[in-house]
Short mmCIF file of C-alpha atoms and ligand atoms in Angstrom, two decimals:
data_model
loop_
_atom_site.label_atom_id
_atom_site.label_comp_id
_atom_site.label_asym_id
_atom_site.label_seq_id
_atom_site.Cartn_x
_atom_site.Cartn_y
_atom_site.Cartn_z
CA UNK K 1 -17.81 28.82 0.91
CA UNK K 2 -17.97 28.13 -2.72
CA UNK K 3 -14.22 27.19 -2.77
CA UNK K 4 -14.11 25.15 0.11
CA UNK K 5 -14.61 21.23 -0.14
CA UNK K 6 -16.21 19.53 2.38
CA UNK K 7 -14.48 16.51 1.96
CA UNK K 8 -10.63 16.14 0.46
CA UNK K 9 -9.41 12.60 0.26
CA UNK K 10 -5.51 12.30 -0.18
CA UNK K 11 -4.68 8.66 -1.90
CA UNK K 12 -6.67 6.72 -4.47
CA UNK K 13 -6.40 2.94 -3.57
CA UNK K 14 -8.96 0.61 -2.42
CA UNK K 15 -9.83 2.59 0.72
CA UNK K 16 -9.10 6.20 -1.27
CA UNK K 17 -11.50 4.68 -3.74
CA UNK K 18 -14.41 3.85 -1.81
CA UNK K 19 -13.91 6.56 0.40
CA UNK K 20 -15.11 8.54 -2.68
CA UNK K 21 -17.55 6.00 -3.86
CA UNK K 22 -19.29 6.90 -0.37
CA UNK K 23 -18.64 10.50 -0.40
CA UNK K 24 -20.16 10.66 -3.74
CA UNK K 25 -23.31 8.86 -3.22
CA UNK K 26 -23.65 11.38 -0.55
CA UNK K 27 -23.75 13.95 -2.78
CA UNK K 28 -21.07 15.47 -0.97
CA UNK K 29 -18.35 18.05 -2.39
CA UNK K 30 -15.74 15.59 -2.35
CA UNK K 31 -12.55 15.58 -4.45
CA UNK K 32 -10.00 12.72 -4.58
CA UNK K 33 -6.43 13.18 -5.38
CA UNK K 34 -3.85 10.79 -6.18
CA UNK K 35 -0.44 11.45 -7.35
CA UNK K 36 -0.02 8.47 -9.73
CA UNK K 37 -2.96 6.05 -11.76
CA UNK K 38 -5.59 5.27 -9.10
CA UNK K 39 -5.32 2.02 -7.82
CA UNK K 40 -2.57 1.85 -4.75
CA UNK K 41 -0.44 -1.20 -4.44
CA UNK K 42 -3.41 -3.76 -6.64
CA UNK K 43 -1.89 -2.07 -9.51
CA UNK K 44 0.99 -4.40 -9.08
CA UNK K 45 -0.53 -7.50 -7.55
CA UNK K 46 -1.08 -9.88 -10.10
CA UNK K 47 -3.88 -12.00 -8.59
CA UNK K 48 -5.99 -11.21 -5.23
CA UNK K 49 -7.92 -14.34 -3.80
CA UNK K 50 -8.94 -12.89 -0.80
CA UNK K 51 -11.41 -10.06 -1.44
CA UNK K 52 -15.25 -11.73 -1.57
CA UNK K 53 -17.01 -12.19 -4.77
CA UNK K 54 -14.53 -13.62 -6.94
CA UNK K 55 -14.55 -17.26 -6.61
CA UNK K 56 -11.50 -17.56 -8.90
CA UNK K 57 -9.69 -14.23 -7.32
CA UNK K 58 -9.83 -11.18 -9.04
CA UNK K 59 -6.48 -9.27 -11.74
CA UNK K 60 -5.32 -6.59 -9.16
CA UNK K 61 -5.20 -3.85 -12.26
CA UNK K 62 -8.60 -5.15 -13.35
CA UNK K 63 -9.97 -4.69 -9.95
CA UNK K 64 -8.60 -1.31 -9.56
CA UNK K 65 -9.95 -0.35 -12.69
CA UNK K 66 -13.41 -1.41 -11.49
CA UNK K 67 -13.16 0.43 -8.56
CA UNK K 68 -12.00 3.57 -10.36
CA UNK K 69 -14.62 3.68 -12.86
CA UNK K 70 -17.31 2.90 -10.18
CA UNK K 71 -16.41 5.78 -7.75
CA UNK K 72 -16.49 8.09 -11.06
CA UNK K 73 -19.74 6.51 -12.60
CA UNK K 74 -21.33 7.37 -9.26
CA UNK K 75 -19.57 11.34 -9.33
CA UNK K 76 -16.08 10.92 -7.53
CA UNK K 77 -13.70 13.70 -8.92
CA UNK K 78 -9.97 12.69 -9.45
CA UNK K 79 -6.95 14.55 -9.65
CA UNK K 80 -3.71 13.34 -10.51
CA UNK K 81 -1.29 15.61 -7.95
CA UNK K 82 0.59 15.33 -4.65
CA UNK K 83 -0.33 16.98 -1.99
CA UNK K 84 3.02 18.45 -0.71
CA UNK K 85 1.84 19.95 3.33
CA UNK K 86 -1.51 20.35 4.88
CA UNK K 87 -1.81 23.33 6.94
CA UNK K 88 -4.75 23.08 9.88
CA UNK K 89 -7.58 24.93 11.13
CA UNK K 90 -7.02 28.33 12.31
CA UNK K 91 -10.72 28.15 13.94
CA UNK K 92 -13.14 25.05 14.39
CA UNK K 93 -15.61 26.34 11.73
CA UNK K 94 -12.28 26.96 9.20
CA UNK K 95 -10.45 24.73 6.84
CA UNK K 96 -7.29 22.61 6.17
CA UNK K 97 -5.23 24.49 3.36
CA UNK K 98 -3.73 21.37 0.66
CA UNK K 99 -0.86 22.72 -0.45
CA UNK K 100 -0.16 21.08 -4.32
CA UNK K 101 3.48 19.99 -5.93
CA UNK K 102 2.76 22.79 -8.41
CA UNK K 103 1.92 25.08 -5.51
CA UNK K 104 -1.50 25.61 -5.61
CA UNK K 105 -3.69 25.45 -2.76
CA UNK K 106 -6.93 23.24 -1.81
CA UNK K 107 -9.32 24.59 0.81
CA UNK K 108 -11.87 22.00 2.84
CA UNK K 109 -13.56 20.80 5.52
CA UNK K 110 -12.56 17.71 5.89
CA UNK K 111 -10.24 15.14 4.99
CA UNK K 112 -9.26 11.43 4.60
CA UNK K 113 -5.91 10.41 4.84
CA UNK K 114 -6.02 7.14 2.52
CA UNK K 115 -2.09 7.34 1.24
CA UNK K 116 -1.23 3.74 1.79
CA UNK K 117 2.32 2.56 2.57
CA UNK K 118 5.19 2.81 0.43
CA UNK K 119 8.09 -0.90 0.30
CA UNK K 120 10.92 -1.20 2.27
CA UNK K 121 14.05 -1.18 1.21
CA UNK K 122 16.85 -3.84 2.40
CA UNK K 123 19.64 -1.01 2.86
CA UNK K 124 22.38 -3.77 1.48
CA UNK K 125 25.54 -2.67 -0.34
CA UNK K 126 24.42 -2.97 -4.19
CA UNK K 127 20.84 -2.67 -3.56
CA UNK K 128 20.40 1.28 -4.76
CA UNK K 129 22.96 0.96 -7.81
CA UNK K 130 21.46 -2.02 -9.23
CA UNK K 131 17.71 -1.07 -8.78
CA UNK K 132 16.50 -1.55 -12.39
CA UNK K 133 19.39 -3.61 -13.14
CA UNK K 134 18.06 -6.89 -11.67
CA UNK K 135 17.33 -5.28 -8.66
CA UNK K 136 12.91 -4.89 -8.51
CA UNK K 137 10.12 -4.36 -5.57
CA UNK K 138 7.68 -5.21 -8.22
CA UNK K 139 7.36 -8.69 -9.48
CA UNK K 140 3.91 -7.84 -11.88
CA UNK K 141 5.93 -5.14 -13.38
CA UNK K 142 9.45 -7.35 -14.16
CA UNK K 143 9.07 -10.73 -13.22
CA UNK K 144 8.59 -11.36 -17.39
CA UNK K 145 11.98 -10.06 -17.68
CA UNK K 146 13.28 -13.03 -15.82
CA UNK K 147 12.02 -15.77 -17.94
CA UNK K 148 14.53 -18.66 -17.43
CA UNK K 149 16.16 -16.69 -15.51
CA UNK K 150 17.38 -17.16 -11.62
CA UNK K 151 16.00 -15.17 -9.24
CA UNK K 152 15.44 -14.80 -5.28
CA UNK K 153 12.85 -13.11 -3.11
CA UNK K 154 13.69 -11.67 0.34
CA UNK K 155 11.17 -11.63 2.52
CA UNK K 156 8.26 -14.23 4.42
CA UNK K 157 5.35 -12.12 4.50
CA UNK K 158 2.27 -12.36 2.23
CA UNK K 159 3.69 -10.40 -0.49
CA UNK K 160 7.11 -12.19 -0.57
CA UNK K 161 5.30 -15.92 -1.14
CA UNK K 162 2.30 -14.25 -3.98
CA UNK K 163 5.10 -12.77 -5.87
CA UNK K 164 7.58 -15.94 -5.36
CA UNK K 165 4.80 -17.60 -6.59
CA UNK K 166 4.22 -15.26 -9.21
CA UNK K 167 8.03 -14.99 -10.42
CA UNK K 168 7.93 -19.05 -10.90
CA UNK K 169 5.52 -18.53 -13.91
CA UNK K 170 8.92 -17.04 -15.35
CA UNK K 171 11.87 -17.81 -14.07
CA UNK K 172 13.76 -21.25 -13.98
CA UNK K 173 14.07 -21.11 -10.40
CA UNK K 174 13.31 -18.87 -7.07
CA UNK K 175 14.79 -18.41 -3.63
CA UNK K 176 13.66 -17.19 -0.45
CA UNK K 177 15.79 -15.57 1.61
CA UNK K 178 14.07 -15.36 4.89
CA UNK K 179 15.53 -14.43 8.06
CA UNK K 180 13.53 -16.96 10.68
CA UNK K 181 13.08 -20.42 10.15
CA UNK K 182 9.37 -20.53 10.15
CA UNK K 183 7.61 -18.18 7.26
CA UNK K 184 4.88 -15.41 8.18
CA UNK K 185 2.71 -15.56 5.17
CA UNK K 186 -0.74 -16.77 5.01
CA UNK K 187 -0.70 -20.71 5.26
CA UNK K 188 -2.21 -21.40 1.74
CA UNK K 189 0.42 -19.37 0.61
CA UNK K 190 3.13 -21.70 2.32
CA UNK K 191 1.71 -24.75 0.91
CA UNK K 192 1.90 -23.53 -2.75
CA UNK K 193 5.07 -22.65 -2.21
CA UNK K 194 5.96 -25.93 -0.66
CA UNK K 195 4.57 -28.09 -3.70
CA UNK K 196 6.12 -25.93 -6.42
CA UNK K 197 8.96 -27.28 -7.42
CA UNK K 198 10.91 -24.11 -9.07
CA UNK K 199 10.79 -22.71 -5.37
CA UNK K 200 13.64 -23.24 -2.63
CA UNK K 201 13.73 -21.78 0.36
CA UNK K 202 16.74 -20.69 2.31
CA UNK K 203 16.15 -19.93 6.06
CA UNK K 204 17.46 -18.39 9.05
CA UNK K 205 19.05 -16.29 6.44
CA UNK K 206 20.20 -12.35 6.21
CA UNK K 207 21.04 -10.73 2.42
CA UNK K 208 24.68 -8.51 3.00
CA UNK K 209 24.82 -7.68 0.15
CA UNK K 210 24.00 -7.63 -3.69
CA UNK K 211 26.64 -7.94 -6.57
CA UNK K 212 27.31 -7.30 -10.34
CA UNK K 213 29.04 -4.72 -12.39
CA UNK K 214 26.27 -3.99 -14.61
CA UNK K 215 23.38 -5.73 -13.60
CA UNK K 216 22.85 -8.13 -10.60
CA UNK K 217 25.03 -11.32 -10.74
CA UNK K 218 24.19 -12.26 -7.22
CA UNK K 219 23.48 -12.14 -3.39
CA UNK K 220 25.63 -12.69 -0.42
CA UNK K 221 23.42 -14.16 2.35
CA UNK K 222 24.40 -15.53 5.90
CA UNK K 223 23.35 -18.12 8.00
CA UNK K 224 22.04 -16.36 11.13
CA UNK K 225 22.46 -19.92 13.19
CA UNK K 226 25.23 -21.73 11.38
CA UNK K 227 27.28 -18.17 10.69
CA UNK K 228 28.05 -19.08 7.53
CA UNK K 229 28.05 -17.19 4.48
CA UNK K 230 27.21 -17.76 0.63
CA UNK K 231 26.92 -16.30 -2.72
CA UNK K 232 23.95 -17.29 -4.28
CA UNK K 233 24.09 -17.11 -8.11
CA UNK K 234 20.85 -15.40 -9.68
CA UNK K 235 19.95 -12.83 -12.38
CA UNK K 236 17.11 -10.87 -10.37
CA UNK K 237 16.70 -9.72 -6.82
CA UNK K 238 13.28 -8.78 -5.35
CA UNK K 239 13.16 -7.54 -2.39
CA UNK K 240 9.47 -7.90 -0.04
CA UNK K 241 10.04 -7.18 3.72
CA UNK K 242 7.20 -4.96 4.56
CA UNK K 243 6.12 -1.18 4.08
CA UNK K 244 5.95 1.75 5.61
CA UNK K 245 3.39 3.91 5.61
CA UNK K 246 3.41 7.00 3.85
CA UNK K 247 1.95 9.46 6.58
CA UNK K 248 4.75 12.14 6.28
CA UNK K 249 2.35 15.38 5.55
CA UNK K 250 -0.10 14.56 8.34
CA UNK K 251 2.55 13.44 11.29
CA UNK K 252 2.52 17.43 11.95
CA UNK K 253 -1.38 17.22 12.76
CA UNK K 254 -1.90 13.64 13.81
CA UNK K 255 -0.98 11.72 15.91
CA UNK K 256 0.89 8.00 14.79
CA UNK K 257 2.43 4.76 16.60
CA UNK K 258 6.16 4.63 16.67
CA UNK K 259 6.24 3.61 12.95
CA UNK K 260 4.52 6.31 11.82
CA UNK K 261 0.99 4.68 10.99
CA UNK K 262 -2.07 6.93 11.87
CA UNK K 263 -3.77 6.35 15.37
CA UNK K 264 -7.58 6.58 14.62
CA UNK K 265 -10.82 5.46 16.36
CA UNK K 266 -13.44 2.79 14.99
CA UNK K 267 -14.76 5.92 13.61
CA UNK K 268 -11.59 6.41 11.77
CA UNK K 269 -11.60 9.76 13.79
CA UNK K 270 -8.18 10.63 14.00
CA UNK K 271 -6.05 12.97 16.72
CA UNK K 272 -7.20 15.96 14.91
CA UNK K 273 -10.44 17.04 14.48
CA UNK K 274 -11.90 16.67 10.69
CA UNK K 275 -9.10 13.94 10.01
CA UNK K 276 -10.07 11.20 9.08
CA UNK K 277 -7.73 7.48 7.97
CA UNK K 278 -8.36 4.22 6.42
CA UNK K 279 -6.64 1.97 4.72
CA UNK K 280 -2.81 0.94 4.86
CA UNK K 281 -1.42 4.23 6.47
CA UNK K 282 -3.86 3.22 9.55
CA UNK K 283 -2.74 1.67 12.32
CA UNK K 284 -4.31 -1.73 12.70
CA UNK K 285 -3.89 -5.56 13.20
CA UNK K 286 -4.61 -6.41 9.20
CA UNK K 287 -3.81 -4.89 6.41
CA UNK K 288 -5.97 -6.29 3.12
CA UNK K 289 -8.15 -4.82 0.61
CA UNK K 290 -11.11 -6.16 2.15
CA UNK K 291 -10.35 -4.29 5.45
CA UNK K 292 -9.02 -0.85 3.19
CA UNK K 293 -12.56 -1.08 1.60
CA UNK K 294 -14.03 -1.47 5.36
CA UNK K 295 -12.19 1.65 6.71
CA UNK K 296 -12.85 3.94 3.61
CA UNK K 297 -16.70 3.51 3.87
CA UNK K 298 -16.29 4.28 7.63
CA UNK K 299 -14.13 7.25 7.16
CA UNK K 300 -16.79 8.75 4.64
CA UNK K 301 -19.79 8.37 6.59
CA UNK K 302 -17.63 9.99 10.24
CA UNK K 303 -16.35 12.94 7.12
CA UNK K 304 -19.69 13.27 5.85
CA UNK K 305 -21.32 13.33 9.76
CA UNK K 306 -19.03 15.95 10.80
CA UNK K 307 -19.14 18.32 7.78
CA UNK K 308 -22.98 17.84 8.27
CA UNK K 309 -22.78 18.43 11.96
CA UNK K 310 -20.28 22.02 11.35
CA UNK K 311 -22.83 22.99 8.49
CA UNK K 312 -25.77 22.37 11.36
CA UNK K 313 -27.41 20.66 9.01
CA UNK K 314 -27.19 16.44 10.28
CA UNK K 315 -29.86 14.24 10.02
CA UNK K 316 -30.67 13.55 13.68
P1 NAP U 1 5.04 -8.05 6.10
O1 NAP U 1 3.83 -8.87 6.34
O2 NAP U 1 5.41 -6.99 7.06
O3 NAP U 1 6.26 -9.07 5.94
C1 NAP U 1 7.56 -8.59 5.74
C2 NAP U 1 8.50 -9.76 5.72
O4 NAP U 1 9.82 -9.27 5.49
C3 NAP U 1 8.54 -10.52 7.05
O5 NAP U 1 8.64 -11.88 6.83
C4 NAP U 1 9.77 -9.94 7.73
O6 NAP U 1 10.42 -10.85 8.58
C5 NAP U 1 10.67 -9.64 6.56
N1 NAP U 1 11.57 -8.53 6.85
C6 NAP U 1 11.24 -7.30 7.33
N2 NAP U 1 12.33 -6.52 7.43
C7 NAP U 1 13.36 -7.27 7.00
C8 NAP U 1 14.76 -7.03 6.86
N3 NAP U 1 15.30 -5.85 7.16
N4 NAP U 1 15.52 -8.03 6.40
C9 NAP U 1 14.98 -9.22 6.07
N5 NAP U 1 13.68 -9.52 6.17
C10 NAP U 1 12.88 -8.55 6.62
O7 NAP U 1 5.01 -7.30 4.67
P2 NAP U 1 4.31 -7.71 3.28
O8 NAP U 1 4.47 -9.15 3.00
O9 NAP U 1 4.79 -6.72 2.28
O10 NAP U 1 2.78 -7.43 3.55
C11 NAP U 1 2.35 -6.12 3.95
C12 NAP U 1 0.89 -6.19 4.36
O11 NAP U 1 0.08 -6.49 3.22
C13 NAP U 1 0.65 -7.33 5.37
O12 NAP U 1 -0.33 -6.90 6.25
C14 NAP U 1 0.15 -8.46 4.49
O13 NAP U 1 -0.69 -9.39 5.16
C15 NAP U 1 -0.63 -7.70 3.42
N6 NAP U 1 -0.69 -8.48 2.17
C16 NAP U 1 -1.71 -9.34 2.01
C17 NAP U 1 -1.80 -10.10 0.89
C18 NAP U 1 -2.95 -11.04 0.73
O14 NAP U 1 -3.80 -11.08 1.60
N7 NAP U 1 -3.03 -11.83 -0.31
C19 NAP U 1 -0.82 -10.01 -0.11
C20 NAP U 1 0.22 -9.14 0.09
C21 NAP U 1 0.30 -8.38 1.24
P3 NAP U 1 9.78 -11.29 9.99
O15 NAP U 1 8.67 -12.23 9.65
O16 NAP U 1 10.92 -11.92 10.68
O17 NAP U 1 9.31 -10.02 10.64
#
């Protein structure tokens, strides 16, 4: 058994992270891999005001950091790879074979899916060619680029109004180009953008299209009530309508909802026995890092339970 694992958690964001923090402290043999720096998608948010204990809000990177360095202080192993397939069980008392990008293979007991979601793209004419070119899905990574510069945000969810808000630092002025005439975000969020004055809205609105030769000049939008269309003059186009999760290597084994997010119990048991899921590939009603945290110390404890129970050796 010496080169099996009894736990392997795939993805090393918030619920990744404290997956491992638990698995640790449990002295299990866990191993964490994560194909890019740990963190997940609080690498690029530039404040979070939501997660308890921070009475100001927290740096997304700094908090990720923290979380890092705490799952490691306590004994959580990180790899940077991707994990490319997962092949199951032949027998109950077997393991899942991880099959690595550079081909090698991972034996365990158990795992945790905690690979987040990935953004959405538009699918717009100009939206591919001019990604890079004033075209972003990252407004903590290039929204200093746009300093007095025009830009506009599609999108009314959560993200869409923090990184409006954010982009305003910078730029001279920001757009919303949201298709309903009511926005989805979080209230407070609303209101900020409401009272900033660098901020205009533009509702009941679809993007067609983005245009510029060699970088983003600007972006066709139409009225969904009025039928009418525009160009709207801008430098930058961000683009925040939702994610989708990244669940591709377990939809063989698991099963998901019609969008492809993991179906798991409040033990984060999934459809396959010694699968566990938390965090943003889950299906569930809210997706924050409060409630990735919540699932990734649940899915350690049910991974750590059942490797105990297979190795006959739980605490009853
Ligand atoms: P989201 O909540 O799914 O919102 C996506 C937005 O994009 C919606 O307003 C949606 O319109 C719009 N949209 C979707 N597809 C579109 C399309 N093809 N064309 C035009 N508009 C489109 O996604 P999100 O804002 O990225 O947030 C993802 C998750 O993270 C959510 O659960 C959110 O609450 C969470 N989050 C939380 C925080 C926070 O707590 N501070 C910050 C960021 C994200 P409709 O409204 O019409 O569907």
């Amino acid at each position: 058994m010496a080169d099996i694992h009894e736990i392997v958690i795939l993805g090393g964001g918030p619920a990744g992270l404290t997956a491992g923090l638990y698995a640790a402290r449990a002295r299990m043999d866990v191993i964490l891999f994560e194909k890019a720096m740990p963190g997940g998608q609080i690498l690029v948010t530039d404040r979070i005001e939501n997660f308890p204990g921070f009475p100001e809000g927290v740096s997304g990177p700094d908090l990720a950091e923290w979380m890092t360095k705490q799952a490691a202080h306590f004994g959580l192993k990180t790899v940077m790879a991707e994990a490319k397939s997962i092949e199951p069980k032949k027998k109950q008392s077997g393991y899942f074979l991880v099959k690595l990008e550079d081909g090698s293979q991972i034996k365990t007991l158990s795992l945790i899916a905690a690979t987040g979601a990935g953004w959405n793209r538009l699918g717009i004419p100009g939206e591919v060619e001019l990604i890079g070119r004033g075209v972003s899905y990252c407004a903590t990574c290039d929204g200093p680029l746009f300093r007095s510069k025009e830009v506009v945000v599609v999108g009314g969810g959560d993200t869409a109004l923090e990184d409006g808000l954010f982009l305003a630092k910078f730029a001279s002025k920001v757009t919303i180009v949201h298709r309903r005439d009511r926005l989805r975000a979080t209230k407070i969020l609303q209101e900020r953008a409401e009272a900033n004055p660098k901020i205009e809205m533009c509702l009941d609105s679809v993007a067609t299209g983005i245009a510029g030769n060699s970088r983003v000049e600007a972006i066709k939008v139409k009225n969904l009530k009025t039928g009418v269309a525009k160009d709207i003059r801008c430098d930058g186009v961000f683009i925040f309508i939702g994610i989708t999760p990244s669940s591709d290597i377990f939809k063989p084994i698991v099963k998901t909802d019609d969008k492809g997010y993991i179906i798991a119990d409040d033990d984060m048991k999934t459809s396959c026995e010694g699968i566990f899921v938390c965090g943003d590939v889950r299906k569930k009603a809210l997706r924050q890092v409060v409630t990735a945290t919540g699932d990734g110390a649940t899915a350690a404890v049910s991974a750590q339970n059942y490797v105990e129970r297979l190795k006959g050796i739980e605490y009853k």
